mmCIF file of C-alpha atoms in Angstrom:
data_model
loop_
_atom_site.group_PDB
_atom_site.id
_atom_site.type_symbol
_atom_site.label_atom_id
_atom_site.label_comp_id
_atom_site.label_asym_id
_atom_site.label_seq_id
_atom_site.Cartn_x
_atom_site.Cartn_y
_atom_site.Cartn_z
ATOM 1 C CA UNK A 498 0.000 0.000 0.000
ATOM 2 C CA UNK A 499 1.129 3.241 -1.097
ATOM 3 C CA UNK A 500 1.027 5.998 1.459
ATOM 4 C CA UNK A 501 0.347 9.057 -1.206
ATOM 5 C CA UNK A 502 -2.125 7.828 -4.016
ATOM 6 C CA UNK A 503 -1.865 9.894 -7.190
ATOM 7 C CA UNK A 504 -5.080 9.564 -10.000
ATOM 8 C CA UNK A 505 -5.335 8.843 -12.627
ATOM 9 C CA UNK A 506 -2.425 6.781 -13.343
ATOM 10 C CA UNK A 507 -2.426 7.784 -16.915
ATOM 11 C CA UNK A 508 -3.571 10.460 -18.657
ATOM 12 C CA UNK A 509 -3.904 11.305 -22.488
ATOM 13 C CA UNK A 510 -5.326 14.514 -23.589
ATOM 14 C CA UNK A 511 -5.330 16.593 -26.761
ATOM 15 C CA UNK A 512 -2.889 20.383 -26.401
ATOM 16 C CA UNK A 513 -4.938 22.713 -25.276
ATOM 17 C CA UNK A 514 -7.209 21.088 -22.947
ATOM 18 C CA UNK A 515 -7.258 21.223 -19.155
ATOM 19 C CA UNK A 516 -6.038 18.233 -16.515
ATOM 20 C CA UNK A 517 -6.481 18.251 -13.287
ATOM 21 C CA UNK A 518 -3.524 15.427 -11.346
ATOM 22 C CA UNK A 519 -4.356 14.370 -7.713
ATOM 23 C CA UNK A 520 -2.566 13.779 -4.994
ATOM 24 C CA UNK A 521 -4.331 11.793 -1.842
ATOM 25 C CA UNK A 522 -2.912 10.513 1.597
ATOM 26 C CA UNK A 523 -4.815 9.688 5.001
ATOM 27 C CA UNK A 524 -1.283 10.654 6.296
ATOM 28 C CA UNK A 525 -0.087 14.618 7.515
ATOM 29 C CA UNK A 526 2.718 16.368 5.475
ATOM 30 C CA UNK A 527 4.562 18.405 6.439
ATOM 31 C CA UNK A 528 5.586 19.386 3.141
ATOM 32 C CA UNK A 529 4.637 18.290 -0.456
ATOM 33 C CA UNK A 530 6.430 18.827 -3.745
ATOM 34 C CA UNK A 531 5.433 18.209 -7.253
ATOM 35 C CA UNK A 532 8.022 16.614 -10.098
ATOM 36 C CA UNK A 533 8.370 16.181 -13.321
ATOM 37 C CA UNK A 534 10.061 12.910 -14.769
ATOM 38 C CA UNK A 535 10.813 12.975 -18.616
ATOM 39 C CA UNK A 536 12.108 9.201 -20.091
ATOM 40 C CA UNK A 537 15.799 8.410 -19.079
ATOM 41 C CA UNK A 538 16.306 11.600 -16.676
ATOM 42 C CA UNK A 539 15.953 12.169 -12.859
ATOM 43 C CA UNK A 540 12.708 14.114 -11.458
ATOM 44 C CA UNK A 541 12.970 17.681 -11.603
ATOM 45 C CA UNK A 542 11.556 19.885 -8.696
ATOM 46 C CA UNK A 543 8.114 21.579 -10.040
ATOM 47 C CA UNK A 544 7.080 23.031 -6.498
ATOM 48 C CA UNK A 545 7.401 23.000 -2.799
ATOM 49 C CA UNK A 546 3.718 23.407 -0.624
ATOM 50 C CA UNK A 547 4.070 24.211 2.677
ATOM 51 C CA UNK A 548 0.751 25.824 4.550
ATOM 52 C CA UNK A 549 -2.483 23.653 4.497
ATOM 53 C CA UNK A 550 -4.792 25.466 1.444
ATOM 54 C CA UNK A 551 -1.892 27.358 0.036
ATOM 55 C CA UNK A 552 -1.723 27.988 -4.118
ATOM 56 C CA UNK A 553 0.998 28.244 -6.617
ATOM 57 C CA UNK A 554 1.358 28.970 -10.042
ATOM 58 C CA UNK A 555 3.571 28.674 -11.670
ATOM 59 C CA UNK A 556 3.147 29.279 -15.320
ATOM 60 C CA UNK A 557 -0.097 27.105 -16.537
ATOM 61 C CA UNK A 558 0.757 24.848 -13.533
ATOM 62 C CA UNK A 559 -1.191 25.622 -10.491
ATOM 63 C CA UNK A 560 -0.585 23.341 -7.435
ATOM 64 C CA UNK A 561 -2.676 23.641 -4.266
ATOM 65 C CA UNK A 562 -1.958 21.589 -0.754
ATOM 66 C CA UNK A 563 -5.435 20.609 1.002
ATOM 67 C CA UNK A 564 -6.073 22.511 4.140
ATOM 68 C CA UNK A 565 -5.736 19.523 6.174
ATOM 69 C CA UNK A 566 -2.100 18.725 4.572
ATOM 70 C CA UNK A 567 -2.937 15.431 3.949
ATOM 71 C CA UNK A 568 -3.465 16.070 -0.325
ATOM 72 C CA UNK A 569 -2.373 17.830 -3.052
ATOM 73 C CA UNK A 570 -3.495 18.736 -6.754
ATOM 74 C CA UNK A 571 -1.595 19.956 -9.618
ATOM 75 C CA UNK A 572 -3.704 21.678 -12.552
ATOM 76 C CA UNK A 573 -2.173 22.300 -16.006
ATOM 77 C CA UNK A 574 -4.602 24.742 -17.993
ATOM 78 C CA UNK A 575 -4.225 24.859 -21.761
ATOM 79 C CA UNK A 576 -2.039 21.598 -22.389
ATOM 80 C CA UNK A 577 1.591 22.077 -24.552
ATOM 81 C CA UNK A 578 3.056 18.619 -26.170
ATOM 82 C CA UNK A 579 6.425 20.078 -23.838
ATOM 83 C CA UNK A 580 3.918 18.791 -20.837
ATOM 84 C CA UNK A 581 4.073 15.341 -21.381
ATOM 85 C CA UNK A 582 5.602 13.301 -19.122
ATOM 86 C CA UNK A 583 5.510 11.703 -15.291
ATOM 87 C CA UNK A 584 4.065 13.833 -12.677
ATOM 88 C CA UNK A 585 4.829 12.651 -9.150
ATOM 89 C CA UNK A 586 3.975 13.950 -5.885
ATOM 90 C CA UNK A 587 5.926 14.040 -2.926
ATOM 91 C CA UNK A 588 5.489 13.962 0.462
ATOM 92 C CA UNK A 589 7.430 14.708 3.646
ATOM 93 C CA UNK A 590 6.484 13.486 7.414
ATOM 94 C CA UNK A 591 8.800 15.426 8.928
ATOM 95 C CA UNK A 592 11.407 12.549 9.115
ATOM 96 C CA UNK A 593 10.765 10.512 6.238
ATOM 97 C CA UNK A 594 9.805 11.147 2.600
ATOM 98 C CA UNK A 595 7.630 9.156 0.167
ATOM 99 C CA UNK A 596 6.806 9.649 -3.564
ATOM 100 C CA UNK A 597 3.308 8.800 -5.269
ATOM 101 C CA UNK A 598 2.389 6.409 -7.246
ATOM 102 C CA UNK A 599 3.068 8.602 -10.206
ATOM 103 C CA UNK A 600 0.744 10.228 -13.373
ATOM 104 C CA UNK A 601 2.074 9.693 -16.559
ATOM 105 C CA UNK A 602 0.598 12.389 -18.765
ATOM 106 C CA UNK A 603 0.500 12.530 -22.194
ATOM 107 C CA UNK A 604 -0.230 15.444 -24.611
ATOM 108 C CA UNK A 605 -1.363 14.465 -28.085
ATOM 109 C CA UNK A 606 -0.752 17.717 -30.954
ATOM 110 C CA UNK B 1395 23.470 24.995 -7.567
ATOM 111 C CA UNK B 1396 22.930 21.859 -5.824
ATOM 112 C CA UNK B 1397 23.863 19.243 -8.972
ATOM 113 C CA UNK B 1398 23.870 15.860 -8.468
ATOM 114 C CA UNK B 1399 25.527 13.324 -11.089
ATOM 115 C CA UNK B 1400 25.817 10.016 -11.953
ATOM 116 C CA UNK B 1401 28.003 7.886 -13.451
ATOM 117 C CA UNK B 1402 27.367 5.612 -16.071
ATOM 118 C CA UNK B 1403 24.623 6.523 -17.352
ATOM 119 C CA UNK B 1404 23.798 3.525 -19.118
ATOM 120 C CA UNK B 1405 25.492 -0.050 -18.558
ATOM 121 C CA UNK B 1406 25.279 -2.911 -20.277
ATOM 122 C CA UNK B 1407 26.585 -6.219 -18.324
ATOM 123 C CA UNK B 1408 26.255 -9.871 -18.284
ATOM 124 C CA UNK B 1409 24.269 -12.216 -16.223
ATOM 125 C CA UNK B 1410 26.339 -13.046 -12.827
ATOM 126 C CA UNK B 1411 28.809 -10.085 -13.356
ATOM 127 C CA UNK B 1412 28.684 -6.962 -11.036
ATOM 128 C CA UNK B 1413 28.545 -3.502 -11.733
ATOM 129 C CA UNK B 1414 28.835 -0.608 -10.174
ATOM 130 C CA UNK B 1415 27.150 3.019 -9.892
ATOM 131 C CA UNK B 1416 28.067 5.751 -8.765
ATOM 132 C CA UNK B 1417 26.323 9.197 -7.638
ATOM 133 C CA UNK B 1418 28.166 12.738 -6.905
ATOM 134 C CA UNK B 1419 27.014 15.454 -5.367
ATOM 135 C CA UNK B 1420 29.201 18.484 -7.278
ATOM 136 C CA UNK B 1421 28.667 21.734 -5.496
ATOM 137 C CA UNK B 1422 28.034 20.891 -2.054
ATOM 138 C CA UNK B 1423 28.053 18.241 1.038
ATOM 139 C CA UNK B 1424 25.575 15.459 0.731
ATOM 140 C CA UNK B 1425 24.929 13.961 4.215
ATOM 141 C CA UNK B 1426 22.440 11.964 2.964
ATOM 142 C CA UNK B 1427 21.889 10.270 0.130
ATOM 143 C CA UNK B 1428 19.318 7.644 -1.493
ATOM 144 C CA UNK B 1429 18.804 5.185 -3.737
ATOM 145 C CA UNK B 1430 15.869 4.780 -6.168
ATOM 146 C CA UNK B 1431 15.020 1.820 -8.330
ATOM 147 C CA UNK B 1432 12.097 2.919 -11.299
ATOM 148 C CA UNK B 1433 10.124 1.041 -13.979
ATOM 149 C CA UNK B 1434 9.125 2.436 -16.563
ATOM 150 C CA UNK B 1435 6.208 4.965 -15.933
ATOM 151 C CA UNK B 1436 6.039 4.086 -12.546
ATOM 152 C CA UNK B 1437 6.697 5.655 -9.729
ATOM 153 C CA UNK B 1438 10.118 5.622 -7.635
ATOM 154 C CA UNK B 1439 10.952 3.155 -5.200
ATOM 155 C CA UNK B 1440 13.715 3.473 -2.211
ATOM 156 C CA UNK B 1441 15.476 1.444 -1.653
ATOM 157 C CA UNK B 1442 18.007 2.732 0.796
ATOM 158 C CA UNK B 1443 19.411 5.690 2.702
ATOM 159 C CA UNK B 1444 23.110 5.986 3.151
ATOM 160 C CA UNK B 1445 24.938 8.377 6.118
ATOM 161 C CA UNK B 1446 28.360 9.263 5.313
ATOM 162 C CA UNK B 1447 30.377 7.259 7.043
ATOM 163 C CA UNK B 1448 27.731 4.814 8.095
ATOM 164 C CA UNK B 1449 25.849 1.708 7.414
ATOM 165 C CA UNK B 1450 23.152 2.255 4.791
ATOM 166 C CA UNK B 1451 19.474 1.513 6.011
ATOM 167 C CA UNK B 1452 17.483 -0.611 3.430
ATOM 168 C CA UNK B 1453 14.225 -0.396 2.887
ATOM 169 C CA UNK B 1454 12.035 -4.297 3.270
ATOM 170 C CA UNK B 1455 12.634 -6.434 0.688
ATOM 171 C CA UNK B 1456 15.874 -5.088 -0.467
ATOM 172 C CA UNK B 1457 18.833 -7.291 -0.208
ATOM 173 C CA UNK B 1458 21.737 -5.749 1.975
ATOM 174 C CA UNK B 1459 24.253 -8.238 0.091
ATOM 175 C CA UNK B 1460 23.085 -7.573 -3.498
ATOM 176 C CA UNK B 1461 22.437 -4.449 -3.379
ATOM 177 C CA UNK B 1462 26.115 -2.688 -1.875
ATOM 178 C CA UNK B 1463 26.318 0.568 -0.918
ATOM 179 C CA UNK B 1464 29.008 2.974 0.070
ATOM 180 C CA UNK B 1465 28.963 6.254 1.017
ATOM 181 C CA UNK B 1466 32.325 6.811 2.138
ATOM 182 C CA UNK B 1467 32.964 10.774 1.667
ATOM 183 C CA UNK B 1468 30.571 13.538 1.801
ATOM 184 C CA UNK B 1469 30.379 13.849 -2.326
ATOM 185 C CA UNK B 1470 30.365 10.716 -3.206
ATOM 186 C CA UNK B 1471 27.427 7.299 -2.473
ATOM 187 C CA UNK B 1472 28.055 4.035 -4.588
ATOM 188 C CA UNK B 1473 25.616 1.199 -5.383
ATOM 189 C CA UNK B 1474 27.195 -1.699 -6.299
ATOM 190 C CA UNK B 1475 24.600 -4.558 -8.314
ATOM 191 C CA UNK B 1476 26.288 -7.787 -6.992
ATOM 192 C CA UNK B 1477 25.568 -11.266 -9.236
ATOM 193 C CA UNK B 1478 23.355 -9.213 -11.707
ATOM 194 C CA UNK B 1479 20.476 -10.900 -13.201
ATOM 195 C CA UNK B 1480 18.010 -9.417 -15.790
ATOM 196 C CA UNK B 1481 15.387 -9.010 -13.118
ATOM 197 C CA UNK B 1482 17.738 -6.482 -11.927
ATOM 198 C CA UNK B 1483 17.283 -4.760 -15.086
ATOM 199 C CA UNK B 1484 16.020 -1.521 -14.201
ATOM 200 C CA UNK B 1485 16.530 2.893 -13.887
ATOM 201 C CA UNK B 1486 18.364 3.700 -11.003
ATOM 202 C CA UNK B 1487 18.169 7.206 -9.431
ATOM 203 C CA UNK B 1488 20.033 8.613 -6.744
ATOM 204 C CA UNK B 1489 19.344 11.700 -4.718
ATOM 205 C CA UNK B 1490 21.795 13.812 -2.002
ATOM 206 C CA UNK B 1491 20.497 16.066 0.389
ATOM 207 C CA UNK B 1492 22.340 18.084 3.017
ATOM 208 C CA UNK B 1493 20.637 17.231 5.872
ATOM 209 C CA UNK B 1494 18.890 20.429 6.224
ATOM 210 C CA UNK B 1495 15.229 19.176 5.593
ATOM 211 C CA UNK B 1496 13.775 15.805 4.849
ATOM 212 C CA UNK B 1497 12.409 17.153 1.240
ATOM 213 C CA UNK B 1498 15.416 19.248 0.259
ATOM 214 C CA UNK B 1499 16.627 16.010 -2.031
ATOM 215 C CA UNK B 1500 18.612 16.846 -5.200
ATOM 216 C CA UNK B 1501 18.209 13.911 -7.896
ATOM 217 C CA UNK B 1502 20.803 12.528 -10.018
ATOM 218 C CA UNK B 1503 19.811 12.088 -13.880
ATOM 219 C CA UNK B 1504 19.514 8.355 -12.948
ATOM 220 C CA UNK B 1505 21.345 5.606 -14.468
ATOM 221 C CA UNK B 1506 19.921 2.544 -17.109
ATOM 222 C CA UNK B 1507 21.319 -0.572 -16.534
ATOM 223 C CA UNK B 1508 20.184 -3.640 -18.369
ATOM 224 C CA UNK B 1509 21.572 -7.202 -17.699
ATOM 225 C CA UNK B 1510 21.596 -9.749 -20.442
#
């Protein structure tokens, strides 16, 4: 059992539209971050969420952390092909840190 | 700031031979650093967290004696596949942090090794 469920698992869309990627735990973070994985590279660092119910944009990516700290969603408005790839969460207890189960996302031209 | 490397980035070995990885933290001290194991589009899987200067902690179902890691200076964590096979086929990802938070992690660009 995974302790941070992302959905959906996968994800194919046409550029342009709208996706919306959860994040869900029963567990308290902390701290959650958002990455992107592209084929053959590490994750790269999207965002850090801090304070339950806070926002961030950044770009067409807006990522909110639930007010009880225990989820997460990442909304991409307006699709690019550049988007595709693995979107995982990340969460931190405060001693230990666990990824999601991962979204791979894929934006059809 | 805050790159992490690794080193190959692909390998190629044979059944029963060994092979080793190895993960660099280039512009500052990694305390910590961890080992990831991915298939493809999934997510990432620890499998163990290294000290310098200490045993590494594995995570359940991770073999201590197959799996061989070394972090023996503050730049520098090695995972050594013992006996591959081509289950171990796999990405491998490492990340350093330095020990200021939990989440700070900085990943390496992860390493493909496939055992024939």
């Amino acid at each position: 059992t995974q302790l941070l469920e992302q959905s959906p698992q996968f994800l194919s869309i046409q550029e342009g539209e709208n996706l919306t990627v959860y994040c869900n735990s029963s567990s308290v973070f902390s701290s959650l971050q958002w990455y992107r994985q592209e084929p053959g590279e590490g994750p790269v660092l999207l965002v850090t969420v801090v304070t339950g119910g806070e926002v961030k944009k950044l770009k067409r990516l807006t990522f909110q952390f639930g007010d009880a700290r225990k989820d997460s969603s990442l909304h991409i408005t307006a699709a690019q092909t550049g988007d595709t790839g693995l979107y995982l969460c990340a969460g931190d207890t405060g001693n230990q840190f666990y990824f999601g189960t991962g979204t791979s996302l894929t934006v059809i031209p | 700031g805050a790159v992490v490397s690794q080193h190959p980035s692909r390998v190629i070995c044979k059944s029963g031979t060994s092979v080793k990885i190895e993960c660099r933290s280039l512009d500052f001290q990694a305390t910590t650093m961890f080992w990831y194991r991915q298939f493809p589009k999934k997510s990432l899987m620890l499998m163990a967290t290294s000290n310098e200067g200490s045993k590494a902690t594995y995570e359940q179902g991770v073999e201590k004696d197959k799996f061989l890691i070394n972090h023996a200076s503050l730049t520098l964590s090695t995972l050594t596949v013992t006996s591959a096979h081509p289950e171990d086929s796999s990405f491998y990802i490492c990340s350093a942090s330095d020990g200021r938070a939990t989440y700070e992690q900085y990943f390496g660009p992860g390493t493909r090794l496939t055992v024939t």
